[in-house]
Every structure is written in C-alpha cells, then in structure tokens.
CSV table of C-alpha atoms and ligand atoms in Angstrom, one decimal:
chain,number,residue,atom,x,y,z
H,244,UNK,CA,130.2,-142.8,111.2
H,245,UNK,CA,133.8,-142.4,110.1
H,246,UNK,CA,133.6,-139.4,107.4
H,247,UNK,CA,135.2,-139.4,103.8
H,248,UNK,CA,138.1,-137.1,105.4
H,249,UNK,CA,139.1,-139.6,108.3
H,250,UNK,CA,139.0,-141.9,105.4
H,251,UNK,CA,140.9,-140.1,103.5
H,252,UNK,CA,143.6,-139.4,106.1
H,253,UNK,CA,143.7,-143.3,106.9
H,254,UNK,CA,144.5,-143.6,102.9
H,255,UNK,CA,141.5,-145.4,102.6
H,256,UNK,CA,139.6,-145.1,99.5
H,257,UNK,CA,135.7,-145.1,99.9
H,258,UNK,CA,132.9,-146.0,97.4
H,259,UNK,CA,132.2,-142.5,97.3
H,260,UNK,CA,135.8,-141.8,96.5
H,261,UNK,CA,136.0,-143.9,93.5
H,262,UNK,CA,132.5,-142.8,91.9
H,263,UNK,CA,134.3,-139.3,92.3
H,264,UNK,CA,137.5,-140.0,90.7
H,265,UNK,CA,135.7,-142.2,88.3
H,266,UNK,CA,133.4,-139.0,87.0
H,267,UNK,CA,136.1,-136.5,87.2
H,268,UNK,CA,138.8,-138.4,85.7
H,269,UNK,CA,141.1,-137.5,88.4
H,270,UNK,CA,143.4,-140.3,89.8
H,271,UNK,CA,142.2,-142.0,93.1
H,272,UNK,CA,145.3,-140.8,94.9
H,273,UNK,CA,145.4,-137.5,94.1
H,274,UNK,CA,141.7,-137.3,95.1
H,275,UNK,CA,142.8,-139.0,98.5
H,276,UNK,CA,145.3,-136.6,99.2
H,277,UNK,CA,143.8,-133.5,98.5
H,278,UNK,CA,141.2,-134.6,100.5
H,279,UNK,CA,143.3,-135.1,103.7
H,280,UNK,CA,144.2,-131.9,103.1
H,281,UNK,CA,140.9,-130.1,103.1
H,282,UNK,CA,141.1,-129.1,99.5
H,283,UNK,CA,138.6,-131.0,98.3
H,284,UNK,CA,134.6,-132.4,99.7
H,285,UNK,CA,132.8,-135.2,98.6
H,286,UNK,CA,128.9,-134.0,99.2
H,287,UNK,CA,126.8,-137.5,99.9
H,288,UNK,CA,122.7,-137.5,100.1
H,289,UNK,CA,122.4,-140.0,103.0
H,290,UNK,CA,124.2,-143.9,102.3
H,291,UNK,CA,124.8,-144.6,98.8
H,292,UNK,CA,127.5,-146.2,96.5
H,293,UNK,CA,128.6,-142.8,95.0
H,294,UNK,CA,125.9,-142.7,92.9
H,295,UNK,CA,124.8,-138.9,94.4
H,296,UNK,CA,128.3,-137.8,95.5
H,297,UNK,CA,129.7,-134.6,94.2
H,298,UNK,CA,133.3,-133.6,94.9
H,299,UNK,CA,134.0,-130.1,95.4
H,300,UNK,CA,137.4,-128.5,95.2
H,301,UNK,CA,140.9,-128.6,94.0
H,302,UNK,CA,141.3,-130.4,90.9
H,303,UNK,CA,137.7,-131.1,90.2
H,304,UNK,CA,135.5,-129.3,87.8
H,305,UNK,CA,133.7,-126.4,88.9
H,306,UNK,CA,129.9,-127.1,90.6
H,307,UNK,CA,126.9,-125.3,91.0
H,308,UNK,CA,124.3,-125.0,93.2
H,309,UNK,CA,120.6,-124.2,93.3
H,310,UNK,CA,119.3,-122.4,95.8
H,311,UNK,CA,115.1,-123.0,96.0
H,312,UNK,CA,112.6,-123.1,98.6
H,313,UNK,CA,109.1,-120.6,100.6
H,314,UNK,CA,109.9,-117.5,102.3
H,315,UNK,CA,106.9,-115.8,104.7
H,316,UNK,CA,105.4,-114.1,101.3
H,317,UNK,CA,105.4,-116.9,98.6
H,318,UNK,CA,104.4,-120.3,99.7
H,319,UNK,CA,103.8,-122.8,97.2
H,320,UNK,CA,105.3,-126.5,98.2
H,321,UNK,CA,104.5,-127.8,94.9
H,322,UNK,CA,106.4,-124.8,92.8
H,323,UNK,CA,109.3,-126.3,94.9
H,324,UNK,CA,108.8,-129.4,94.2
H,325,UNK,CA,108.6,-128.3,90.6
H,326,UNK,CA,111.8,-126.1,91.1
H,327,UNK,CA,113.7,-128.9,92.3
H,328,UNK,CA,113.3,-131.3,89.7
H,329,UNK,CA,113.9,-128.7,87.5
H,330,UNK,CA,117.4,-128.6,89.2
H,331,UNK,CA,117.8,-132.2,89.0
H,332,UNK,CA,116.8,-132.3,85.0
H,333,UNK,CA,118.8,-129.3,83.9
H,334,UNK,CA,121.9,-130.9,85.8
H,335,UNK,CA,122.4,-128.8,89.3
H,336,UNK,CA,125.0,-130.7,91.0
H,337,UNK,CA,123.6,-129.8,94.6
H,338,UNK,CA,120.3,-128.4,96.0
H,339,UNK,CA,119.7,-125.7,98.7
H,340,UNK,CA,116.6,-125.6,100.3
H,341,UNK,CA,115.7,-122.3,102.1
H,342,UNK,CA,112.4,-122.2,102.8
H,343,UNK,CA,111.2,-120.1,105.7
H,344,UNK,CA,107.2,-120.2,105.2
H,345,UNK,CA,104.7,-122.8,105.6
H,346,UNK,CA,105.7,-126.1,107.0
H,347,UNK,CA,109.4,-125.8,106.6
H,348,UNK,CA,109.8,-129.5,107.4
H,349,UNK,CA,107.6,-130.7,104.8
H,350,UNK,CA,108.6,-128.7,102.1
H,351,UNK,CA,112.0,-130.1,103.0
H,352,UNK,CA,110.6,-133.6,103.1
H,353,UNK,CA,108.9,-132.8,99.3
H,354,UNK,CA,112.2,-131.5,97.9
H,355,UNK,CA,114.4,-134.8,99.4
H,356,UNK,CA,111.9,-137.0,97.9
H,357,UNK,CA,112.1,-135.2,94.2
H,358,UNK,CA,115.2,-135.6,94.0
H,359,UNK,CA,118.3,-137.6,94.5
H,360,UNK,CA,120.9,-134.8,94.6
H,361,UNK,CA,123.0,-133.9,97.6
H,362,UNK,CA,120.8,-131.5,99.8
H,363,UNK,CA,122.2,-127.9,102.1
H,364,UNK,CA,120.2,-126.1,104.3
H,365,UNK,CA,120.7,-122.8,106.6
H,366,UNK,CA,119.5,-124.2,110.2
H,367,UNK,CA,118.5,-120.9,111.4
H,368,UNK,CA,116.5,-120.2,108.6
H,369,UNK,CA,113.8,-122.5,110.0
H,370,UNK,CA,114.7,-121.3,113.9
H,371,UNK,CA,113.6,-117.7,113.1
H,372,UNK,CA,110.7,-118.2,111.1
H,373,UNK,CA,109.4,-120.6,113.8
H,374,UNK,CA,110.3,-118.8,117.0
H,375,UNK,CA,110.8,-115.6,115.3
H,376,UNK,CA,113.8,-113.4,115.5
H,377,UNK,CA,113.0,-111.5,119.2
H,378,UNK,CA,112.0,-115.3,120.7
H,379,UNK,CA,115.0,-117.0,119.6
H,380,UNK,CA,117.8,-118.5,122.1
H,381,UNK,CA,120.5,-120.4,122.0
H,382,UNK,CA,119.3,-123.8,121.9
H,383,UNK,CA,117.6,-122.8,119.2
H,384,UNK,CA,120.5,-122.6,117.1
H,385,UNK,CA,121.7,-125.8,118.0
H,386,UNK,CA,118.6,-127.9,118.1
H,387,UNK,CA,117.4,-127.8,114.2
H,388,UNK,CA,121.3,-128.7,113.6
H,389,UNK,CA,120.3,-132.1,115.5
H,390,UNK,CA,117.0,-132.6,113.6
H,391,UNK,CA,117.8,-131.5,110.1
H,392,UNK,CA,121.1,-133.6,110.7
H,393,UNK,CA,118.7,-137.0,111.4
H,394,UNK,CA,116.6,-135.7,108.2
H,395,UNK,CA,120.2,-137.0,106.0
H,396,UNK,CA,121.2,-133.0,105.2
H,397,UNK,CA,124.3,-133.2,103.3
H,398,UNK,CA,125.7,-129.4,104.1
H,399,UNK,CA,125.1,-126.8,106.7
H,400,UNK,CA,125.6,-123.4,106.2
H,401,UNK,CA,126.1,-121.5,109.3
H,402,UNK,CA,127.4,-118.0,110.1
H,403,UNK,CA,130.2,-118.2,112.1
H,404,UNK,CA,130.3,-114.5,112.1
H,405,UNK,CA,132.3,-113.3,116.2
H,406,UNK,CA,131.4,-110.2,117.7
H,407,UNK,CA,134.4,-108.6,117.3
H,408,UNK,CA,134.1,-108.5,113.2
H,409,UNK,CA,130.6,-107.5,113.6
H,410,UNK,CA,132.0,-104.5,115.6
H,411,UNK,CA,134.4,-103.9,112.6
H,412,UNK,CA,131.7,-103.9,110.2
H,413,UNK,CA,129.8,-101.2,112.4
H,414,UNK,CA,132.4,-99.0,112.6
H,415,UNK,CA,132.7,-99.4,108.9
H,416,UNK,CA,131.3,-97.4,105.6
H,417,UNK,CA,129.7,-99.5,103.7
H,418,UNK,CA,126.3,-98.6,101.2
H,419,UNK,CA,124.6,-102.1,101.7
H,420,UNK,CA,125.8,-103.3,105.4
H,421,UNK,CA,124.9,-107.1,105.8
H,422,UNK,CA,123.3,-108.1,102.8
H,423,UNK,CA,123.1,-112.0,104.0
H,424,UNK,CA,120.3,-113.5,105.4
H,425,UNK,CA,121.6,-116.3,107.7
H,426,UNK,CA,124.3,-113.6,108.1
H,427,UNK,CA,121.6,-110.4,109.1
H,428,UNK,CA,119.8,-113.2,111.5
H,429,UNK,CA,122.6,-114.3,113.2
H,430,UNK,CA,124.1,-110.7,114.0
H,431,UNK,CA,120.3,-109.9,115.0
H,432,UNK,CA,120.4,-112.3,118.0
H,433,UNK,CA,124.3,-111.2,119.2
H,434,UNK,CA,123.6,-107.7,119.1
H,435,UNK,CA,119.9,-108.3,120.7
H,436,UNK,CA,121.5,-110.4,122.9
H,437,UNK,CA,124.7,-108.7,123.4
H,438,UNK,CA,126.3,-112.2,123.3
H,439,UNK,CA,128.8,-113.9,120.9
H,440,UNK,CA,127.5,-116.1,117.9
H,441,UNK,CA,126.1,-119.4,119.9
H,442,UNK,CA,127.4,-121.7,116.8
H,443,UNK,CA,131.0,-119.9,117.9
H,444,UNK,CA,130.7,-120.4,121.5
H,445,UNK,CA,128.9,-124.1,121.1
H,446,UNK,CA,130.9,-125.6,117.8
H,447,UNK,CA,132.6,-128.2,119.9
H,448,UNK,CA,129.0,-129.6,120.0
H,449,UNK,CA,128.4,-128.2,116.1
H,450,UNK,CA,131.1,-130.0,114.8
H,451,UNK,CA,129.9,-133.6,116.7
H,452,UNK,CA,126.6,-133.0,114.9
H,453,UNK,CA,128.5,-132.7,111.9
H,454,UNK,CA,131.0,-135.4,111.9
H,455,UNK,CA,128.4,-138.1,113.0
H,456,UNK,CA,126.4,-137.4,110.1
H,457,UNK,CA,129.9,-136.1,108.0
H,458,UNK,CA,127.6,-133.4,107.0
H,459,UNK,CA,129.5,-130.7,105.0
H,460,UNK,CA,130.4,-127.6,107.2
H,461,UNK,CA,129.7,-124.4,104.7
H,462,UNK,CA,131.0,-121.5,106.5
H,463,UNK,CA,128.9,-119.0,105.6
H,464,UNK,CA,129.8,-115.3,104.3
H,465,UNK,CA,128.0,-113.0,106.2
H,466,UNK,CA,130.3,-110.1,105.1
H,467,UNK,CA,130.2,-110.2,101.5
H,468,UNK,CA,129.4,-106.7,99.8
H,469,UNK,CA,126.1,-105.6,98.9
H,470,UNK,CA,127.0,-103.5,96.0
H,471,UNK,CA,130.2,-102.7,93.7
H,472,UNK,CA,131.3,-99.9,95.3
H,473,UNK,CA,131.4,-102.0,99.0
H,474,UNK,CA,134.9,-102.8,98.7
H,475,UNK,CA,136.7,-105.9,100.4
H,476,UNK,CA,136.9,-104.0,103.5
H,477,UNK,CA,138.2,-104.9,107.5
H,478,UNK,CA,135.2,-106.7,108.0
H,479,UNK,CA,135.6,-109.4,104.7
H,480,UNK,CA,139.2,-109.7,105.8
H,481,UNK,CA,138.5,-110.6,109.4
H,482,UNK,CA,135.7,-113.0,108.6
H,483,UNK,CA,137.8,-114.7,105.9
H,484,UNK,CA,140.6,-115.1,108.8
H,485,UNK,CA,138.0,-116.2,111.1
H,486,UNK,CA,136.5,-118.9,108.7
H,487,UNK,CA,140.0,-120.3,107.6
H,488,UNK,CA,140.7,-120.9,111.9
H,489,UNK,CA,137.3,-122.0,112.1
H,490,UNK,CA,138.1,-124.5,108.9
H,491,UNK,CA,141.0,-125.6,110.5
H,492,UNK,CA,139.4,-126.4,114.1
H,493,UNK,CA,136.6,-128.5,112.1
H,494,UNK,CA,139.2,-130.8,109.9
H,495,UNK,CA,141.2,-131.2,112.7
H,496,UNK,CA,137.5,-132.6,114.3
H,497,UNK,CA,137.2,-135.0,111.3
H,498,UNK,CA,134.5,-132.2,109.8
H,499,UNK,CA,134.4,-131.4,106.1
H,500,UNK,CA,135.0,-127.9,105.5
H,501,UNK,CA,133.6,-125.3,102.2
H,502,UNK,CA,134.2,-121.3,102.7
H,503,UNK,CA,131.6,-119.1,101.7
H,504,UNK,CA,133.1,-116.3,100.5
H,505,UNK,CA,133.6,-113.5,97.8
H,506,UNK,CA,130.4,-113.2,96.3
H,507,UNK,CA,127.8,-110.8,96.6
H,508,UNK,CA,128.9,-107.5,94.2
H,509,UNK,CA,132.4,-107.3,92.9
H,510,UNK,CA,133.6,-104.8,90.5
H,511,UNK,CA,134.7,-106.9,87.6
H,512,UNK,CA,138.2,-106.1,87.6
H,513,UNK,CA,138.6,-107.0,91.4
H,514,UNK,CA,137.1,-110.4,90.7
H,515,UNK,CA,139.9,-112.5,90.1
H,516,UNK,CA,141.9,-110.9,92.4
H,517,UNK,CA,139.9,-111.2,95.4
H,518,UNK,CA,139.8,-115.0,94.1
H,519,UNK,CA,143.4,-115.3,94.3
H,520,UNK,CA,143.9,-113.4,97.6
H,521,UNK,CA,140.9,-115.8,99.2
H,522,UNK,CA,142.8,-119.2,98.2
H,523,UNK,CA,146.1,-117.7,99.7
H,524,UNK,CA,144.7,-117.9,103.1
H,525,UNK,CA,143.3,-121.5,102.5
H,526,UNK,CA,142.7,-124.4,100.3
H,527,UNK,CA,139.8,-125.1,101.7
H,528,UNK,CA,136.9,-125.0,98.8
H,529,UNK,CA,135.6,-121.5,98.1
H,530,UNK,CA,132.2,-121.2,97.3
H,531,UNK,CA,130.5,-118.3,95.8
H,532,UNK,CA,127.2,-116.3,95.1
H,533,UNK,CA,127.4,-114.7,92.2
H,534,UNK,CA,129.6,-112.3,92.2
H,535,UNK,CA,127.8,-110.0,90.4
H,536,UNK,CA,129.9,-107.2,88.8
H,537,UNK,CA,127.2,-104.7,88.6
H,538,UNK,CA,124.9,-103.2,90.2
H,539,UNK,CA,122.3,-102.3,87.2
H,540,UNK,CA,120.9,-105.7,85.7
H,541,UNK,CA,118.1,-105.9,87.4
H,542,UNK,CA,115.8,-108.4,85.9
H,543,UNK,CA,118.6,-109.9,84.3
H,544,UNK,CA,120.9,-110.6,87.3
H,545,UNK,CA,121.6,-113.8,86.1
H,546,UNK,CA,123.5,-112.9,83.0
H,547,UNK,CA,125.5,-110.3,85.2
H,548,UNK,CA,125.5,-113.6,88.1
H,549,UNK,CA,126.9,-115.3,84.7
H,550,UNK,CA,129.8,-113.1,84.1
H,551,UNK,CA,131.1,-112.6,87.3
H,552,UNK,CA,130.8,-116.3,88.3
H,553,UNK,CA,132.8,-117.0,85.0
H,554,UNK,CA,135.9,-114.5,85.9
H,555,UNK,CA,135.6,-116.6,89.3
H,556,UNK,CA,135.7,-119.8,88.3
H,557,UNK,CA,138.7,-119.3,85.8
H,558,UNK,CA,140.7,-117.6,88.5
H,559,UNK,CA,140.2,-121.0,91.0
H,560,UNK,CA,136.6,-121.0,92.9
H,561,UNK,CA,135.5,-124.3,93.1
H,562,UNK,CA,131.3,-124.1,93.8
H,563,UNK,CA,129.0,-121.0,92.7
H,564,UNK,CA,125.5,-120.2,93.8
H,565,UNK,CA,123.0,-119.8,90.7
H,566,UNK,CA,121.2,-116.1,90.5
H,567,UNK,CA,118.3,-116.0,88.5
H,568,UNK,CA,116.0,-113.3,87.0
H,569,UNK,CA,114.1,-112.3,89.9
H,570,UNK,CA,117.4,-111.6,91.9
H,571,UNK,CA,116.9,-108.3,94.5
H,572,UNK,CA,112.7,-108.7,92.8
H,573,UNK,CA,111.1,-111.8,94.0
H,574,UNK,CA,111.4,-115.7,94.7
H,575,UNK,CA,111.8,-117.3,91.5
H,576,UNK,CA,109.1,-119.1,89.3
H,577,UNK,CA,110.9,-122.5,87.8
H,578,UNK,CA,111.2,-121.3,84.6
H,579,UNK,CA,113.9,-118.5,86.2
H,580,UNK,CA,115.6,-121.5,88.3
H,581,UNK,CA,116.2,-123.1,85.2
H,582,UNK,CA,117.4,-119.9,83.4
H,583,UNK,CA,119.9,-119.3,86.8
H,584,UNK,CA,120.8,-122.7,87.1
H,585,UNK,CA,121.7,-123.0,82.6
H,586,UNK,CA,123.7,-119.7,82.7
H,587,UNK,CA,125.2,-120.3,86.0
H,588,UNK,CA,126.1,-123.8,84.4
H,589,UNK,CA,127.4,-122.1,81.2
H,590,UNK,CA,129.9,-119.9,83.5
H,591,UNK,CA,131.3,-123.2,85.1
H,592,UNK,CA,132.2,-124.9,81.7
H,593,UNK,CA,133.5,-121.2,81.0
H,594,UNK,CA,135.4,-120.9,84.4
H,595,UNK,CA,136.7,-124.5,83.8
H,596,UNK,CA,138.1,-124.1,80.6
H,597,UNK,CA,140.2,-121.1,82.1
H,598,UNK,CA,141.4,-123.0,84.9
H,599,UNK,CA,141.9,-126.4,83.0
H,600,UNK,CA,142.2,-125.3,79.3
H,601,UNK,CA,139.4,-125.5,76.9
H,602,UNK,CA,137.1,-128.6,76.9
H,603,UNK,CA,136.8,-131.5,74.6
H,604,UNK,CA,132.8,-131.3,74.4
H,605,UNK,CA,133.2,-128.0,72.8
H,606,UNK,CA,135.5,-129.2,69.8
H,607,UNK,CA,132.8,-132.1,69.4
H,608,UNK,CA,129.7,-129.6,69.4
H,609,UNK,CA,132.2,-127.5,66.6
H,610,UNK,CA,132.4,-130.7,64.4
H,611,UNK,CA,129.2,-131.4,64.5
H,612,UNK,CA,128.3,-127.6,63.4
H,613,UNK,CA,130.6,-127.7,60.6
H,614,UNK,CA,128.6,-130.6,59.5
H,615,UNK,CA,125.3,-128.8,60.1
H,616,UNK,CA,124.5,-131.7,62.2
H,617,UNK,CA,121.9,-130.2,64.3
H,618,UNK,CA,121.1,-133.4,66.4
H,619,UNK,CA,124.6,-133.9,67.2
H,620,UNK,CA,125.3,-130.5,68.2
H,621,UNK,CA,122.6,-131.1,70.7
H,622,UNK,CA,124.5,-134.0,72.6
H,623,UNK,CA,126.8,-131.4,73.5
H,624,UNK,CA,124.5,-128.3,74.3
H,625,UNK,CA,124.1,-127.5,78.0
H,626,UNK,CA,120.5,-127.2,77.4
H,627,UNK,CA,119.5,-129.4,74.4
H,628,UNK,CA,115.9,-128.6,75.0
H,629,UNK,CA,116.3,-124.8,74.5
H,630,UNK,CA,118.4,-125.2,71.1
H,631,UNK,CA,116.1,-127.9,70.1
H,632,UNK,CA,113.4,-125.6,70.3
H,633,UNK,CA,115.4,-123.3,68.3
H,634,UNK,CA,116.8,-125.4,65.4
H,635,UNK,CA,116.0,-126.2,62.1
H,636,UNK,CA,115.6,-129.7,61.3
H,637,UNK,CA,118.2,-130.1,58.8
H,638,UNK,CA,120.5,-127.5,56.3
H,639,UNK,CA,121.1,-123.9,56.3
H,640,UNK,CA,118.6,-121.9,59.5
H,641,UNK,CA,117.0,-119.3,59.2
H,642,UNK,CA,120.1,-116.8,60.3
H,643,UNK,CA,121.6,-116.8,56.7
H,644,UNK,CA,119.5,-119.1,54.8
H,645,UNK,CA,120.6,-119.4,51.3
H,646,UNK,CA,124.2,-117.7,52.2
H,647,UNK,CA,124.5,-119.7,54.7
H,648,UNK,CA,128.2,-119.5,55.2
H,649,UNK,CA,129.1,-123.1,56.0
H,650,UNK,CA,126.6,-124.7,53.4
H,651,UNK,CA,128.6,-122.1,50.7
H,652,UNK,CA,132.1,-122.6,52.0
H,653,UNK,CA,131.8,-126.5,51.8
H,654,UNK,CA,131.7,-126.2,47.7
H,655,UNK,CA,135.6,-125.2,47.9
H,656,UNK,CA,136.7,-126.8,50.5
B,751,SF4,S1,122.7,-120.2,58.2
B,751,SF4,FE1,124.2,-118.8,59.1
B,751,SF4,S2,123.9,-119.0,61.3
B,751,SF4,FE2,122.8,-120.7,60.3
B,751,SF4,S3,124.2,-122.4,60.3
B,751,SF4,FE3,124.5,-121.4,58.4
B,751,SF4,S4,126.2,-119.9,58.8
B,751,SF4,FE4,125.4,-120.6,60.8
C-alpha cells in the first residue's frame, strides 16, 4: 500500500485528501504540502472514500480523542460497546481502545463494528495482560503489531522510550515517576530485562508493519509529569529529542508520524509555553492528554482536563485526549465518556478559536439567542441534547423570567 504521505510527496492527491480538505476548508495544496512535510496525518479506518478520515495537524482544526475499553478489574464488553457509540454520537473524531481484560480481541472486534471512526490501540497493552509483565519477550512486542495491524488499526501508540532517558529519569526527582501505562510497561521489561526498548532496537521491522498498513505511528509520552510540581525535567527533554529522531526515521520510511507529548500535569502558566518549546523541535502533530493544571479536581478532572487542553490547543497542539470524571478513580461509566468527550470538545472549539480567531458557529448561536430562538440555538450547541433538556420551549427561561433582559431590552431597541 502506498500511504497518504508517499502520496503526498508524489503531489498526488488521494480520496482521502480531498474529503479532508473538503471538511476543513483548507486548500488541497496546502493540505498536500504540509503533509509531505510531516505536519499534518490523515487517520483512515481501513479502505474508504474519506468518508472516516480525520486530518490531524497544522492548519486543521483541533481533534479529540476518546480513550475507552476493560482493564483486569472492570470488564463489561457491552458498556464498551455502549461507550463507543457514545463517542461516535457525541462527535469524537477518533477512538482508542485500551482494553486489557477479558477477551481483548473481541472487545476490539465489538468496538470496530459500533462504529465507523478511525480506531488507535497500545499493542502492548494486550501483550502484558496476556503473557503478563514477568513472561513477556520480545517477540511479543512485535507480534500483536502484525495482528492488530491485519485487524485495519488506524494508529499505534508505542513507547519508544531508550534506556539511556530511562537512566535520566532514575536519577531524577520527580513526586509521580512514570505515570504512563504503555510507558510504566515498557520500562518494566528493559529494566527486567536489562535490554533496550525492543520497538527501538526492532523499528526497522515496526515501521514495515506500519507503512503496509499506513497505520499512524503515535509516539508515545512515557515521560510526561504526574503532578504540577514534576516540572519538564532531563527526562521530557530527552524523550521529546528522541521522538522527533524517531519521527524523522519513520517519514523518511513513508510512516505517518503524531508525538505524544506534554500532557499529564502542567502548571497552568507553563502550558503554553511548553506548547511552543515542543513545536520548535518539530512540526510533527503534538498530541496531548489533558494537561491538567492541577492537581486537586478530583472527581471533576475533566473540567480541570478542560482548561488545560484549552490553553493547549490555543497555543498550537493539534489532537487532545478526553479526561473524564473518574480520572485517577475508576474506568469510566458512558455517561462520564460523554461528559470527557463534550468538555474536551468544548476546549477544542476554545483552543481553535485562539489559534484561528473566533468561530462563525458561535456568532450564529448569539443571533439566534438574541432572538430567543431556542431551537436554533441548538443547531449550534456542542451538545444539543443537554441544552434541550435544559430549555424552555419558547420566551423568557426560567433564569430571569419576567425581567428577562433580552425580552425587556427588545421594547427600545
Ligand atoms: S431569562 Fe435571563 S437567562 Fe433566560 S434568556 Fe432571558 S436574559 Fe437570558
């Protein structure tokens, strides 16, 4: 399979291309060229006429993922099932499935056929909870790339974390260590094994996986801080320099490339700088989880995931990774996916309209308020069902009843 970036570096545009430019209003030849260049991924679920492909990147408005799936404690394939069309219907524009209990291979299957949105997974998720974290070896990392890749994944996240960061980070003072799970897995078989990170030492044969299938190469972020008070330390900075070489080696292999990175905690007023400093080493995508800028709303990490996903967004990341209620507490119930995946979606049309100035759909939902027009302003709403529930019918609500302040102002003006 030739993949959209060989395309793109031939100056050929695909179906996928033009569905892109099409939804994002962004000329075809711009799209083409930042493409070539790394700075933006089309996302594809399997063969289709760019129907289900998302661009990612440069230029392009800013995406969001939901992240869903078992883990050894909760297993329920039909709440996933549930969780991802709730993804789908509330507008996700891509789908992680990280399911590490039960029949991870079914609950994948469930999930693909729910939905038609472009579909990540972290390969040694499934490794380890099959073979278990002691058993594993390094075939093991390479052979659920092959199968998942046959399945018609769309991303990969893997950790591409070397020894010698990992040695940085040790030596380091951090509160929270390793908070990543692919991240914490893969450092748990190098230092077990005293070996380097098999998907370093084997990504000649990684990155064939990848381009046959032009699966999306996520380069995971194994480093990010834990807490607010973790600063960007030695160990971010190497990992970031090790990703961006990494990203390099992969385009040059005809691989798309995203980079994980900056999420986790990050004091507030560090967010948009670390932003910047990130896209200065590449123009690769950045994608990032969260960041959350405090440490303290538990139960309502979502807002918090809100905030600091907004400051991100507006100073130039390109894909964030939803939080929801039950963040640090327990796997989500749908109801909280759709509460991450609505506020996360509220900070990317936040996040946009710093990057790209403020957006037409909200100076349509303001007319249509002026007007007390309560269906219209639901065309606009990012969730329609939630404000539906909330509105009146027609006139004044209940806020201000008979003062309310539009119904009295419209007598004089
Ligand atoms: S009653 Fe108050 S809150 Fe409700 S529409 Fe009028 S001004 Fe707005």
């Amino acid at each position: 399979m030739t993949t959209q970036l060989e395309h793109a570096r031939d100056g050929t545009a695909t179906k996928q291309m033009e569905a892109v430019a099409r939804n994002e209003n962004i000329d075809i030849d711009t799209l083409i060229s930042h493409i070539s260049n790394g700075s933006v991924i089309i996302m594809n679920r399997g063969n289709n006429n760019g129907d289900v492909s998302v661009g990612i990147g440069k230029g392009l408005l800013t995406k969001v993922n939901v992240n869903l799936g078992t883990s050894t404690l909760k297993i329920d394939p039909d709440e996933e099932v549930k969780k991802a069309r709730i993804a789908q219907k509330y507008g996700a524009d891509t789908i992680t499935d990280l399911s590490m209990g039960g029949n991870i291979s079914h609950i994948r299957k469930l999930v693909m056929e729910n939905t038609t949105l472009p579909i990540t997974t972290v390969p040694i998720y499934q490794a380890a909870a099959e073979k278990g974290l002691g058993n594993l070896n390094c075939d093991d990392f390479i052979k659920n790339l092959k199968k998942q890749a046959d399945e018609g994944i769309s991303s990969f996240v893997l950790h591409c974390i070397d020894k010698k960061t990992l040695d940085i980070m040790k030596k380091g003072k951090r509160i929270m260590g390793v908070v990543s799970k692919g991240g914490s897995i893969t450092s748990a078989y190098m230092m077990l094994n005293d070996c380097e990170n098999p998907f370093i030492s084997n990504f000649e044969d990684v990155l064939e996986i990848l381009r046959e299938h032009d699966i999306v190469l996520s380069l995971g972020n194994t480093m990010r801080s834990g807490c607010i008070h973790d600063k960007r330390d030695k160990a971010q900075i190497a990992e970031i320099k090790q990703n961006v070489k990494l990203a390099k080696i992969a385009n040059g292999a005809g691989v798309q490339v995203i980079i994980e990175g900056m999420g986790g905690h990050v004091r507030a007023d560090r967010i948009a700088e670390y932003v910047r400093f990130h896209k200065k080493q590449s123009c690769h995508p950045l994608f990032v989880a969260g960041p959350l800028p405090t440490d303290v709303a538990v139960g309502y990490d979502h807002i918090a995931g809100s905030v600091g996903a907004s400051l991100a967004a507006g100073a130039g990341a390109d894909y964030l990774c939803y939080i929801t209620p039950s963040e640090h507490l327990g796997l989500p119930c749908p109801e909280q996916v759709r509460e991450g995946l609505i506020a996360f979606k509220i900070a990317a049309h936040i996040g946009d309209s710093i990057k790209y100035g403020p957006a037409q759909r909200d100076r349509s939902l303001a007319r249509k308020r002026a007007m007390l027009d309560w269906e219209g302003q639901m065309k606009y709403a990012i969730d329609s069902d939630r404000a539906r529930e909330l509105a009146p019918e027609e006139g004044p609500c209940t806020m201000c009843g008979d003062f309310c302040a539009i119904k009295i102002m419209k007598e004089f003006i």
